PDB file of C-alpha atoms and ligand atoms in Angstrom:
ATOM      1  CA  MET A   1     -18.096  -2.360 -24.912  1.00 49.00           C
ATOM      2  CA  ASN A   2     -16.294  -3.687 -22.027  1.00 56.00           C
ATOM      3  CA  LEU A   3     -12.746  -2.214 -21.531  1.00 53.00           C
ATOM      4  CA  SER A   4     -11.150  -2.333 -17.945  1.00 58.00           C
ATOM      5  CA  LEU A   5      -9.877   0.332 -16.303  1.00 62.00           C
ATOM      6  CA  SER A   6      -6.581  -0.328 -18.179  1.00 61.00           C
ATOM      7  CA  GLU A   7      -6.820  -0.438 -21.520  1.00 57.00           C
ATOM      8  CA  GLN A   8      -9.283   2.734 -21.486  1.00 55.00           C
ATOM      9  CA  LEU A   9      -5.818   4.106 -20.112  1.00 58.00           C
ATOM     10  CA  SER A  10      -4.289   2.840 -22.057  1.00 50.00           C
ATOM     11  CA  GLY A  11      -5.729   4.397 -24.888  1.00 48.00           C
ATOM     12  CA  SER A  12      -5.139   7.626 -23.889  1.00 54.00           C
ATOM     13  CA  LYS A  13      -1.609   9.636 -21.820  1.00 65.00           C
ATOM     14  CA  GLY A  14      -1.472   6.983 -19.686  1.00 91.00           C
ATOM     15  CA  LEU A  15       0.821   8.277 -16.696  1.00 97.00           C
ATOM     16  CA  LYS A  16       4.099   7.872 -18.481  1.00 97.00           C
ATOM     17  CA  GLY A  17       6.746  10.736 -17.508  1.00 97.00           C
ATOM     18  CA  LYS A  18       5.383  10.587 -14.409  1.00 98.00           C
ATOM     19  CA  VAL A  19       7.179   8.828 -11.260  1.00 98.00           C
ATOM     20  CA  ALA A  20       6.114   6.729  -8.672  1.00 98.00           C
ATOM     21  CA  LEU A  21       7.137   5.095  -5.270  1.00 99.00           C
ATOM     22  CA  ILE A  22       5.045   2.389  -4.355  1.00 99.00           C
ATOM     23  CA  THR A  23       6.077   1.374  -1.038  1.00 99.00           C
ATOM     24  CA  GLY A  24       6.197  -2.705  -0.114  1.00 98.00           C
ATOM     25  CA  SER A  25       6.247  -3.340  -4.235  1.00 98.00           C
ATOM     26  CA  THR A  26       8.652  -6.202  -3.227  1.00 98.00           C
ATOM     27  CA  SER A  27       5.577  -8.639  -2.433  1.00 97.00           C
ATOM     28  CA  GLY A  28       1.349  -9.049  -2.662  1.00 97.00           C
ATOM     29  CA  ILE A  29      -0.956  -5.390  -3.037  1.00 98.00           C
ATOM     30  CA  GLY A  30       3.137  -2.993  -4.054  1.00 98.00           C
ATOM     31  CA  LEU A  31       3.741  -5.476  -6.581  1.00 98.00           C
ATOM     32  CA  ALA A  32       0.865  -6.260  -8.565  1.00 98.00           C
ATOM     33  CA  ALA A  33       0.098  -1.621  -8.402  1.00 98.00           C
ATOM     34  CA  ALA A  34       3.598  -1.887  -9.437  1.00 98.00           C
ATOM     35  CA  HIS A  35       2.521  -3.631 -12.815  1.00 98.00           C
ATOM     36  CA  MET A  36      -0.626  -1.507 -12.873  1.00 97.00           C
ATOM     37  CA  LEU A  37       1.244   1.925 -12.609  1.00 98.00           C
ATOM     38  CA  ALA A  38       4.257   0.362 -15.052  1.00 98.00           C
ATOM     39  CA  ALA A  39       1.686  -0.952 -17.972  1.00 97.00           C
ATOM     40  CA  GLN A  40       1.114   2.425 -18.074  1.00 97.00           C
ATOM     41  CA  GLY A  41       4.284   3.883 -18.337  1.00 97.00           C
ATOM     42  CA  ALA A  42       5.055   5.464 -14.986  1.00 98.00           C
ATOM     43  CA  ASN A  43       8.868   5.482 -13.787  1.00 98.00           C
ATOM     44  CA  LEU A  44       8.669   3.005 -10.493  1.00 98.00           C
ATOM     45  CA  VAL A  45      10.489   3.470  -7.424  1.00 98.00           C
ATOM     46  CA  ILE A  46      10.524  -0.333  -6.764  1.00 98.00           C
ATOM     47  CA  HIS A  47      11.518  -0.469  -2.557  1.00 98.00           C
ATOM     48  CA  GLY A  48      11.151  -3.826   0.026  1.00 98.00           C
ATOM     49  CA  LEU A  49      12.513  -5.597   2.722  1.00 98.00           C
ATOM     50  CA  VAL A  50      14.331  -8.637   0.165  1.00 98.00           C
ATOM     51  CA  SER A  51      17.819  -8.908  -1.131  1.00 98.00           C
ATOM     52  CA  LYS A  52      20.207  -6.929  -2.871  1.00 97.00           C
ATOM     53  CA  ASP A  53      19.300  -8.810  -6.408  1.00 98.00           C
ATOM     54  CA  GLU A  54      16.168  -9.953  -5.968  1.00 98.00           C
ATOM     55  CA  GLY A  55      15.541  -6.013  -5.849  1.00 98.00           C
ATOM     56  CA  LEU A  56      17.686  -5.584  -9.436  1.00 98.00           C
ATOM     57  CA  GLU A  57      16.330  -8.853 -10.022  1.00 98.00           C
ATOM     58  CA  LEU A  58      12.855  -7.500  -9.734  1.00 98.00           C
ATOM     59  CA  LYS A  59      14.327  -3.864 -11.496  1.00 98.00           C
ATOM     60  CA  ALA A  60      15.491  -5.982 -14.510  1.00 98.00           C
ATOM     61  CA  GLU A  61      12.528  -7.597 -15.513  1.00 98.00           C
ATOM     62  CA  PHE A  62      10.151  -4.641 -14.803  1.00 98.00           C
ATOM     63  CA  GLU A  63      12.842  -2.530 -17.030  1.00 98.00           C
ATOM     64  CA  ARG A  64      12.518  -4.907 -20.152  1.00 98.00           C
ATOM     65  CA  ILE A  65       8.970  -5.699 -19.822  1.00 98.00           C
ATOM     66  CA  TYR A  66       7.481  -2.280 -19.637  1.00 98.00           C
ATOM     67  CA  LYS A  67       9.475   0.106 -21.211  1.00 98.00           C
ATOM     68  CA  ILE A  68      10.369   2.326 -17.814  1.00 98.00           C
ATOM     69  CA  ASP A  69      12.958   3.448 -15.479  1.00 98.00           C
ATOM     70  CA  VAL A  70      13.044   1.592 -12.264  1.00 98.00           C
ATOM     71  CA  MET A  71      14.894   2.769  -9.386  1.00 98.00           C
ATOM     72  CA  PHE A  72      15.193  -0.199  -6.758  1.00 98.00           C
ATOM     73  CA  SER A  73      15.547   0.673  -2.767  1.00 98.00           C
ATOM     74  CA  ASP A  74      15.824  -1.283   0.347  1.00 98.00           C
ATOM     75  CA  ALA A  75      15.967   0.803   3.266  1.00 98.00           C
ATOM     76  CA  ASN A  76      14.096   0.218   6.254  1.00 98.00           C
ATOM     77  CA  ILE A  77      10.684   2.309   6.525  1.00 98.00           C
ATOM     78  CA  ALA A  78      10.798   1.665  10.333  1.00 98.00           C
ATOM     79  CA  GLU A  79      13.966   4.370  10.539  1.00 98.00           C
ATOM     80  CA  THR A  80      13.724   7.720   9.647  1.00 98.00           C
ATOM     81  CA  GLU A  81      17.939   8.663   7.776  1.00 98.00           C
ATOM     82  CA  GLN A  82      16.447   5.359   5.786  1.00 98.00           C
ATOM     83  CA  ILE A  83      13.327   7.067   4.044  1.00 99.00           C
ATOM     84  CA  ASP A  84      15.208  10.609   4.003  1.00 98.00           C
ATOM     85  CA  GLN A  85      17.722   8.433   2.337  1.00 98.00           C
ATOM     86  CA  LEU A  86      15.563   6.571  -0.560  1.00 98.00           C
ATOM     87  CA  MET A  87      13.515  10.302  -0.443  1.00 98.00           C
ATOM     88  CA  SER A  88      17.045  12.217  -1.552  1.00 98.00           C
ATOM     89  CA  ASN A  89      17.706   9.692  -3.557  1.00 98.00           C
ATOM     90  CA  ILE A  90      14.528   9.087  -5.575  1.00 98.00           C
ATOM     91  CA  LYS A  91      16.195  13.766  -5.501  1.00 98.00           C
ATOM     92  CA  ILE A  92      19.204  12.264  -8.228  1.00 98.00           C
ATOM     93  CA  GLU A  93      17.239   9.817 -10.431  1.00 98.00           C
ATOM     94  CA  PHE A  94      14.606  11.031 -11.375  1.00 98.00           C
ATOM     95  CA  SER A  95      14.455  15.106 -10.070  1.00 98.00           C
ATOM     96  CA  ARG A  96      10.697  14.849  -9.824  1.00 98.00           C
ATOM     97  CA  LEU A  97       8.063  11.845  -7.678  1.00 98.00           C
ATOM     98  CA  ASP A  98       4.142  12.491  -8.907  1.00 98.00           C
ATOM     99  CA  ILE A  99       2.560   9.321  -7.379  1.00 98.00           C
ATOM    100  CA  VAL A 100       3.347   7.955  -3.344  1.00 99.00           C
ATOM    101  CA  VAL A 101       1.189   5.017  -2.985  1.00 99.00           C
ATOM    102  CA  ASN A 102       2.195   4.134   1.070  1.00 99.00           C
ATOM    103  CA  ASN A 103       2.067   0.154   0.980  1.00 98.00           C
ATOM    104  CA  ALA A 104       4.466  -1.334   3.726  1.00 98.00           C
ATOM    105  CA  GLY A 105       2.872  -2.067   5.857  1.00 98.00           C
ATOM    106  CA  ILE A 106       3.233  -4.899   8.748  1.00 97.00           C
ATOM    107  CA  GLN A 107       1.102  -7.501  11.173  1.00 96.00           C
ATOM    108  CA  TYR A 108       1.114  -9.054  14.777  1.00 96.00           C
ATOM    109  CA  THR A 109      -1.826 -10.193  16.811  1.00 96.00           C
ATOM    110  CA  GLU A 110      -2.288 -10.122  20.415  1.00 97.00           C
ATOM    111  CA  THR A 111      -3.922  -9.113  23.462  1.00 98.00           C
ATOM    112  CA  LEU A 112      -3.402  -5.037  24.342  1.00 98.00           C
ATOM    113  CA  GLU A 113      -2.812  -6.861  27.898  1.00 98.00           C
ATOM    114  CA  ASN A 114      -0.028  -9.142  26.493  1.00 98.00           C
ATOM    115  CA  PHE A 115       1.515  -6.777  23.268  1.00 98.00           C
ATOM    116  CA  PRO A 116       4.814  -6.552  23.478  1.00 98.00           C
ATOM    117  CA  ARG A 117       6.428  -3.308  23.745  1.00 98.00           C
ATOM    118  CA  ASP A 118       8.666  -3.843  20.634  1.00 98.00           C
ATOM    119  CA  LYS A 119       6.125  -4.565  18.102  1.00 98.00           C
ATOM    120  CA  TRP A 120       3.458  -2.087  18.338  1.00 99.00           C
ATOM    121  CA  ASN A 121       6.216   0.597  18.327  1.00 98.00           C
ATOM    122  CA  ALA A 122       7.838  -1.890  14.877  1.00 98.00           C
ATOM    123  CA  ILE A 123       3.394  -1.475  13.808  1.00 98.00           C
ATOM    124  CA  ILE A 124       3.200   1.995  14.429  1.00 99.00           C
ATOM    125  CA  ALA A 125       6.349   3.391  12.455  1.00 99.00           C
ATOM    126  CA  ILE A 126       5.637   0.618   9.856  1.00 99.00           C
ATOM    127  CA  ASN A 127       2.148   1.290   9.126  1.00 98.00           C
ATOM    128  CA  LEU A 128       1.561   4.866  10.430  1.00 99.00           C
ATOM    129  CA  SER A 129       4.760   7.279  10.630  1.00 99.00           C
ATOM    130  CA  ALA A 130       6.351   6.270   7.950  1.00 99.00           C
ATOM    131  CA  ALA A 131       3.583   7.891   5.917  1.00 99.00           C
ATOM    132  CA  PHE A 132       4.144  10.875   7.789  1.00 99.00           C
ATOM    133  CA  HIS A 133       7.065  11.156   7.202  1.00 99.00           C
ATOM    134  CA  ILE A 134       7.485  10.057   3.142  1.00 99.00           C
ATOM    135  CA  MET A 135       4.559  12.357   2.584  1.00 99.00           C
ATOM    136  CA  GLN A 136       6.285  15.469   4.105  1.00 98.00           C
ATOM    137  CA  GLN A 137       9.293  15.323   1.546  1.00 98.00           C
ATOM    138  CA  ALA A 138       6.318  13.671  -1.466  1.00 99.00           C
ATOM    139  CA  ILE A 139       3.632  16.926  -2.218  1.00 98.00           C
ATOM    140  CA  PRO A 140       7.334  19.878  -2.370  1.00 98.00           C
ATOM    141  CA  LEU A 141       7.646  17.459  -5.160  1.00 98.00           C
ATOM    142  CA  MET A 142       4.877  17.565  -6.187  1.00 98.00           C
ATOM    143  CA  LYS A 143       3.518  21.260  -5.755  1.00 98.00           C
ATOM    144  CA  GLN A 144       6.514  21.514  -8.421  1.00 98.00           C
ATOM    145  CA  HIS A 145       4.152  20.482 -11.086  1.00 98.00           C
ATOM    146  CA  ASN A 146       1.224  21.101  -9.453  1.00 98.00           C
ATOM    147  CA  TRP A 147      -0.224  17.701  -9.656  1.00 98.00           C
ATOM    148  CA  GLY A 148       0.043  14.695  -7.251  1.00 98.00           C
ATOM    149  CA  ARG A 149      -1.932  11.686  -6.251  1.00 98.00           C
ATOM    150  CA  ILE A 150      -0.598   9.781  -2.679  1.00 99.00           C
ATOM    151  CA  ILE A 151      -2.441   6.717  -1.563  1.00 99.00           C
ATOM    152  CA  ASN A 152      -2.542   5.186   1.118  1.00 99.00           C
ATOM    153  CA  ILE A 153      -3.609   1.666   1.326  1.00 98.00           C
ATOM    154  CA  ALA A 154      -4.140   2.101   5.021  1.00 99.00           C
ATOM    155  CA  SER A 155      -7.148  -1.282   5.565  1.00 98.00           C
ATOM    156  CA  VAL A 156     -10.708  -2.483   7.108  1.00 98.00           C
ATOM    157  CA  HIS A 157      -9.414  -1.946   9.741  1.00 98.00           C
ATOM    158  CA  GLY A 158      -8.950   2.274   9.738  1.00 98.00           C
ATOM    159  CA  LEU A 159     -12.034   2.438  10.125  1.00 98.00           C
ATOM    160  CA  VAL A 160     -13.670  -0.913  12.195  1.00 98.00           C
ATOM    161  CA  GLY A 161     -12.049  -2.915  14.922  1.00 98.00           C
ATOM    162  CA  SER A 162     -11.015  -6.466  15.717  1.00 98.00           C
ATOM    163  CA  ALA A 163      -9.733  -8.456  18.844  1.00 98.00           C
ATOM    164  CA  LYS A 164      -5.521  -8.848  19.742  1.00 97.00           C
ATOM    165  CA  LYS A 165      -4.651  -5.844  16.897  1.00 98.00           C
ATOM    166  CA  SER A 166      -4.530  -2.885  18.758  1.00 98.00           C
ATOM    167  CA  ALA A 167      -1.593  -1.528  17.250  1.00 98.00           C
ATOM    168  CA  TYR A 168      -2.690  -2.926  13.879  1.00 98.00           C
ATOM    169  CA  VAL A 169      -5.916  -0.522  14.551  1.00 98.00           C
ATOM    170  CA  ALA A 170      -4.395   2.341  16.057  1.00 99.00           C
ATOM    171  CA  ALA A 171      -2.098   3.129  12.750  1.00 99.00           C
ATOM    172  CA  LYS A 172      -4.647   2.315  10.353  1.00 99.00           C
ATOM    173  CA  HIS A 173      -7.010   4.510  12.481  1.00 99.00           C
ATOM    174  CA  GLY A 174      -4.488   7.046  12.325  1.00 99.00           C
ATOM    175  CA  LEU A 175      -3.382   6.880   8.184  1.00 99.00           C
ATOM    176  CA  VAL A 176      -6.847   7.259   7.662  1.00 99.00           C
ATOM    177  CA  GLY A 177      -6.966  10.435   9.932  1.00 99.00           C
ATOM    178  CA  LEU A 178      -4.158  11.686   8.185  1.00 99.00           C
ATOM    179  CA  THR A 179      -5.323  11.170   4.894  1.00 99.00           C
ATOM    180  CA  LYS A 180      -7.666  14.148   5.467  1.00 99.00           C
ATOM    181  CA  VAL A 181      -5.839  16.297   6.387  1.00 99.00           C
ATOM    182  CA  ALA A 182      -3.359  15.363   3.616  1.00 99.00           C
ATOM    183  CA  ALA A 183      -6.185  15.718   1.597  1.00 99.00           C
ATOM    184  CA  ILE A 184      -7.676  19.324   3.232  1.00 98.00           C
ATOM    185  CA  GLU A 185      -4.166  20.981   2.397  1.00 98.00           C
ATOM    186  CA  GLU A 186      -2.923  19.831  -0.397  1.00 98.00           C
ATOM    187  CA  ALA A 187      -5.951  20.424  -3.332  1.00 98.00           C
ATOM    188  CA  PRO A 188      -5.313  23.846  -3.879  1.00 98.00           C
ATOM    189  CA  ASN A 189      -2.018  22.360  -4.635  1.00 98.00           C
ATOM    190  CA  GLY A 190      -3.613  19.778  -7.429  1.00 98.00           C
ATOM    191  CA  ILE A 191      -2.644  17.577  -5.208  1.00 98.00           C
ATOM    192  CA  THR A 192      -5.233  14.552  -3.734  1.00 98.00           C
ATOM    193  CA  VAL A 193      -4.754  12.088  -0.868  1.00 99.00           C
ATOM    194  CA  ASN A 194      -6.819   9.254  -0.058  1.00 99.00           C
ATOM    195  CA  ALA A 195      -6.354   5.944   1.929  1.00 99.00           C
ATOM    196  CA  ILE A 196      -8.302   2.835   0.509  1.00 99.00           C
ATOM    197  CA  CYS A 197      -8.981  -0.053   3.609  1.00 98.00           C
ATOM    198  CA  PRO A 198      -9.053  -3.784   1.985  1.00 98.00           C
ATOM    199  CA  GLY A 199     -10.964  -6.500   4.265  1.00 98.00           C
ATOM    200  CA  TRP A 200      -9.579  -9.381   3.469  1.00 97.00           C
ATOM    201  CA  VAL A 201      -6.494  -9.947  -0.196  1.00 97.00           C
ATOM    202  CA  GLU A 202      -4.478 -12.653  -0.591  1.00 95.00           C
ATOM    203  CA  THR A 203      -0.714 -11.601   0.422  1.00 95.00           C
ATOM    204  CA  PRO A 204       1.809 -13.252   2.139  1.00 92.00           C
ATOM    205  CA  LEU A 205       0.986 -11.033   5.686  1.00 91.00           C
ATOM    206  CA  ILE A 206      -2.380 -12.857   6.327  1.00 92.00           C
ATOM    207  CA  ASN A 207      -0.672 -15.914   6.208  1.00 91.00           C
ATOM    208  CA  ASN A 208       0.512 -16.447   9.957  1.00 91.00           C
ATOM    209  CA  GLN A 209      -3.467 -15.580  11.359  1.00 91.00           C
ATOM    210  CA  ILE A 210      -4.699 -18.014   8.567  1.00 94.00           C
ATOM    211  CA  GLU A 211      -1.834 -20.768  10.442  1.00 94.00           C
ATOM    212  CA  ASP A 212      -3.244 -19.813  13.339  1.00 93.00           C
ATOM    213  CA  PHE A 213      -6.473 -20.397  13.309  1.00 93.00           C
ATOM    214  CA  ALA A 214      -5.982 -23.407  11.574  1.00 94.00           C
ATOM    215  CA  LYS A 215      -3.597 -24.550  14.485  1.00 95.00           C
ATOM    216  CA  GLN A 216      -6.509 -23.370  16.849  1.00 93.00           C
ATOM    217  CA  GLN A 217      -9.433 -24.068  14.891  1.00 94.00           C
ATOM    218  CA  GLY A 218      -7.265 -27.841  14.358  1.00 96.00           C
ATOM    219  CA  THR A 219      -8.692 -27.826  10.824  1.00 96.00           C
ATOM    220  CA  ASP A 220      -7.096 -27.410   7.530  1.00 96.00           C
ATOM    221  CA  ILE A 221      -5.470 -23.679   5.796  1.00 95.00           C
ATOM    222  CA  GLU A 222      -8.389 -23.910   3.701  1.00 94.00           C
ATOM    223  CA  THR A 223     -11.263 -24.982   6.191  1.00 96.00           C
ATOM    224  CA  ALA A 224      -9.339 -22.195   8.186  1.00 95.00           C
ATOM    225  CA  LYS A 225      -9.766 -19.873   4.912  1.00 95.00           C
ATOM    226  CA  HIS A 226     -12.930 -19.911   4.133  1.00 96.00           C
ATOM    227  CA  LYS A 227     -14.116 -19.488   7.912  1.00 96.00           C
ATOM    228  CA  LEU A 228     -11.689 -16.433   8.839  1.00 94.00           C
ATOM    229  CA  ILE A 229     -13.123 -14.095   5.832  1.00 96.00           C
ATOM    230  CA  THR A 230     -16.783 -15.257   6.405  1.00 97.00           C
ATOM    231  CA  ASN A 231     -16.568 -13.745  10.178  1.00 96.00           C
ATOM    232  CA  LYS A 232     -15.833 -10.553   8.795  1.00 97.00           C
ATOM    233  CA  GLN A 233     -17.351 -10.161   5.974  1.00 98.00           C
ATOM    234  CA  ALA A 234     -20.209 -11.150   3.963  1.00 97.00           C
ATOM    235  CA  LEU A 235     -18.472 -11.678   0.698  1.00 98.00           C
ATOM    236  CA  PRO A 236     -17.370 -15.264   1.086  1.00 97.00           C
ATOM    237  CA  VAL A 237     -14.238 -14.993  -1.176  1.00 96.00           C
ATOM    238  CA  MET A 238     -10.616 -12.180  -0.401  1.00 96.00           C
ATOM    239  CA  ALA A 239      -9.823  -9.535  -3.040  1.00 97.00           C
ATOM    240  CA  LYS A 240      -6.519 -10.353  -5.122  1.00 97.00           C
ATOM    241  CA  PRO A 241      -3.902  -7.567  -5.454  1.00 98.00           C
ATOM    242  CA  GLU A 242      -4.623  -6.789  -8.575  1.00 97.00           C
ATOM    243  CA  GLN A 243      -7.647  -5.518  -8.003  1.00 98.00           C
ATOM    244  CA  ILE A 244      -7.047  -2.478  -5.217  1.00 98.00           C
ATOM    245  CA  GLY A 245      -4.125  -2.660  -8.265  1.00 98.00           C
ATOM    246  CA  ASP A 246      -6.583  -1.920 -10.089  1.00 97.00           C
ATOM    247  CA  LEU A 247      -8.367   0.828  -7.699  1.00 98.00           C
ATOM    248  CA  ILE A 248      -4.979   3.098  -6.998  1.00 98.00           C
ATOM    249  CA  LEU A 249      -4.918   3.309 -11.033  1.00 97.00           C
ATOM    250  CA  PHE A 250      -8.151   4.803 -10.719  1.00 97.00           C
ATOM    251  CA  LEU A 251      -7.250   6.295  -8.258  1.00 98.00           C
ATOM    252  CA  CYS A 252      -4.263   8.245 -10.878  1.00 97.00           C
ATOM    253  CA  SER A 253      -6.892   8.950 -13.383  1.00 95.00           C
ATOM    254  CA  ASP A 254      -8.300  12.401 -14.132  1.00 94.00           C
ATOM    255  CA  THR A 255     -11.816  11.155 -13.853  1.00 94.00           C
ATOM    256  CA  ALA A 256     -10.371  11.270  -9.555  1.00 97.00           C
ATOM    257  CA  ARG A 257      -9.292  14.123  -9.687  1.00 96.00           C
ATOM    258  CA  SER A 258     -12.523  15.173  -8.194  1.00 97.00           C
ATOM    259  CA  ILE A 259     -11.864  12.272  -5.579  1.00 98.00           C
ATOM    260  CA  THR A 260     -10.047  13.337  -1.610  1.00 98.00           C
ATOM    261  CA  GLY A 261      -9.719  12.892   2.143  1.00 98.00           C
ATOM    262  CA  SER A 262     -12.052   9.266   0.996  1.00 98.00           C
ATOM    263  CA  SER A 263     -11.466   6.388   2.979  1.00 98.00           C
ATOM    264  CA  LEU A 264     -12.575   4.031   0.056  1.00 98.00           C
ATOM    265  CA  PRO A 265     -13.611   0.095   1.122  1.00 98.00           C
ATOM    266  CA  ILE A 266     -13.129  -2.498  -0.829  1.00 98.00           C
ATOM    267  CA  ASP A 267     -13.680  -5.163   1.780  1.00 98.00           C
ATOM    268  CA  GLY A 268     -17.017  -7.569   0.498  1.00 98.00           C
ATOM    269  CA  ALA A 269     -19.629  -5.638   3.403  1.00 98.00           C
ATOM    270  CA  TRP A 270     -16.956  -6.371   6.604  1.00 98.00           C
ATOM    271  CA  THR A 271     -18.517  -3.194   6.650  1.00 98.00           C
ATOM    272  CA  ALA A 272     -21.950  -2.970   6.021  1.00 97.00           C
ATOM    273  CA  LEU A 273     -22.469  -5.985   8.554  1.00 91.00           C
TER     274      LEU A 273
HETATM  275  P1  NAD B   1       2.818  -8.129   2.140  1.00 64.75           P
HETATM  276  O1  NAD B   1       3.639  -8.663   3.269  1.00 64.75           O
HETATM  277  O2  NAD B   1       2.408  -9.090   0.988  1.00 64.75           O
HETATM  278  O3  NAD B   1       3.928  -7.361   1.784  1.00 64.75           O
HETATM  279  C1  NAD B   1       4.783  -6.132   2.615  1.00 64.75           C
HETATM  280  C2  NAD B   1       5.074  -5.452   2.006  1.00 64.75           C
HETATM  281  O4  NAD B   1       5.928  -3.792   3.174  1.00 64.75           O
HETATM  282  C3  NAD B   1       6.708  -6.048   1.633  1.00 64.75           C
HETATM  283  O5  NAD B   1       7.002  -5.344  -0.184  1.00 64.75           O
HETATM  284  C4  NAD B   1       7.682  -5.908   2.288  1.00 64.75           C
HETATM  285  O6  NAD B   1       8.919  -5.748   1.933  1.00 64.75           O
HETATM  286  C5  NAD B   1       7.278  -4.319   3.193  1.00 64.75           C
HETATM  287  N1  NAD B   1       7.779  -3.829   4.052  1.00 64.75           N
HETATM  288  C6  NAD B   1       7.293  -4.367   5.860  1.00 64.75           C
HETATM  289  N2  NAD B   1       8.173  -3.089   6.178  1.00 64.75           N
HETATM  290  C7  NAD B   1       9.635  -3.227   5.335  1.00 64.75           C
HETATM  291  C8  NAD B   1       9.679  -2.015   5.806  1.00 64.75           C
HETATM  292  N3  NAD B   1      10.474  -1.697   7.966  1.00 64.75           N
HETATM  293  N4  NAD B   1      10.512  -1.497   5.912  1.00 64.75           N
HETATM  294  C9  NAD B   1      10.547  -1.679   3.830  1.00 64.75           C
HETATM  295  N5  NAD B   1       9.448  -2.284   3.152  1.00 64.75           N
HETATM  296  C10 NAD B   1       9.296  -3.040   4.695  1.00 64.75           C
HETATM  297  O7  NAD B   1       1.839  -7.747   2.465  1.00 64.75           O
HETATM  298  P2  NAD B   1      -0.016  -6.792   1.669  1.00 64.75           P
HETATM  299  O8  NAD B   1      -0.790  -7.619   2.248  1.00 64.75           O
HETATM  300  O9  NAD B   1       0.879  -6.763  -0.054  1.00 64.75           O
HETATM  301  O10 NAD B   1      -0.043  -5.565   2.497  1.00 64.75           O
HETATM  302  C11 NAD B   1       0.357  -3.998   2.136  1.00 64.75           C
HETATM  303  C12 NAD B   1      -1.369  -3.492   2.871  1.00 64.75           C
HETATM  304  O11 NAD B   1      -1.835  -3.893   2.689  1.00 64.75           O
HETATM  305  C13 NAD B   1      -0.298  -3.708   4.283  1.00 64.75           C
HETATM  306  O12 NAD B   1       0.112  -1.766   4.639  1.00 64.75           O
HETATM  307  C14 NAD B   1      -0.610  -4.003   5.347  1.00 64.75           C
HETATM  308  O13 NAD B   1      -2.194  -3.497   6.489  1.00 64.75           O
HETATM  309  C15 NAD B   1      -2.700  -3.624   4.046  1.00 64.75           C
HETATM  310  N6  NAD B   1      -3.565  -4.205   4.192  1.00 64.75           N
HETATM  311  C16 NAD B   1      -3.095  -6.253   3.861  1.00 64.75           C
HETATM  312  C17 NAD B   1      -3.940  -7.192   3.211  1.00 64.75           C
HETATM  313  C18 NAD B   1      -4.737  -7.573   3.529  1.00 64.75           C
HETATM  314  O14 NAD B   1      -5.131  -8.998   3.819  1.00 64.75           O
HETATM  315  N7  NAD B   1      -2.960  -8.887   2.618  1.00 64.75           N
HETATM  316  C19 NAD B   1      -5.802  -6.414   3.904  1.00 64.75           C
HETATM  317  C20 NAD B   1      -6.072  -4.362   4.415  1.00 64.75           C
HETATM  318  C21 NAD B   1      -4.706  -3.829   4.407  1.00 64.75           C
END
C-alpha cells in the first residue's frame, strides 16, 4: 500500500488549528508549500510581492478550496519595519504561530569583482537577515504551546559554492548556520529548526539564469536548461516545487520530531559529486 505523505497525514488530525507563515508564498516553492499545508488544515499567512488585488484573490481561493483562515501580506522583508508590522498583524489576526517557512529569496549573478553593492545588500537582507528577524519574533509564540516547526529554505549553495553567486552563497551558508544555532537553543521547547537545501527547482527564480545561459551558448532554452542542470547534478531533471513542499510537510509531522538542526539536500546528487 503506497500512501503519499499527504494521504497518511490526512488520516490523522493533520495540521488543523495550527497557523503557518510561509514567506514568498505567492510563487514557486512557497506557493506549492502553501497548498500542501493548507490541504492538511493549517491556517495560512500567504506572503509575497504581488499586488493587493492578486494577494486578496489568492487568499479567497485558498479559503474557498481548503476552508481555512488566510491572511495575506505584501510586506517587503528587505525592510525590518515591514517585518515587524507583518509579525504584529499575525499576532492580532491569529494570536498564535506554529510553523514558519522562511522561503522568500532572490538571486543575482555576477563575479565578486563586479557584484553591485545594492544587490549584495538586498540578497543578504532578504535571504538571510529576514529569517533572523522573523525567527526572533516567531519563537516566543511557538514557546507558548511548546511546539513549533521552523523550516529555512536554503539551497545547495548553503553547502557548496558556485561562481558568480557570492551574495547568494554567503546568505545561504549563513542561513544554514543560523538554523543550527536556533535548533540547539530551541530543542528543549519542542521547536525543531531545519534547513532544506534544494538543487535546481523549476520556478520563476531561475528563468534569468536559463535565458542568460542560452544566449551565452547560442542554444534554445530547453538545451540550455538541460546543460545547466547536468553541469551540476547527476540527476538530469529539475525538482518540482511540490517535492520541496512534501519535505516541508514531512518536517512538520510528528514523525520528524527528532530531526532538528539538519540541512537536508534535495539536489539530484549535486553535493555528492
Ligand atoms: P520564486 O521567485 O518563484 O519566489 C520567490 C518568492 O519570494 C515570491 O513570492 C516573491 O514575491 C518573494 N519575495 C522576493 N523578494 C521579496 C521581498 N523583498 N519581500 C517579500 N517577498 C519577497 O522563487 P523560488 O524558486 O520558489 O524560491 C524560493 C526559495 O527557494 C528561495 O529562498 C530560493 O533561494 C530557494 N531555492 C530555489 C531554488 C530553485 O532552483 N528555484 C533552488 C534552491 C533554493
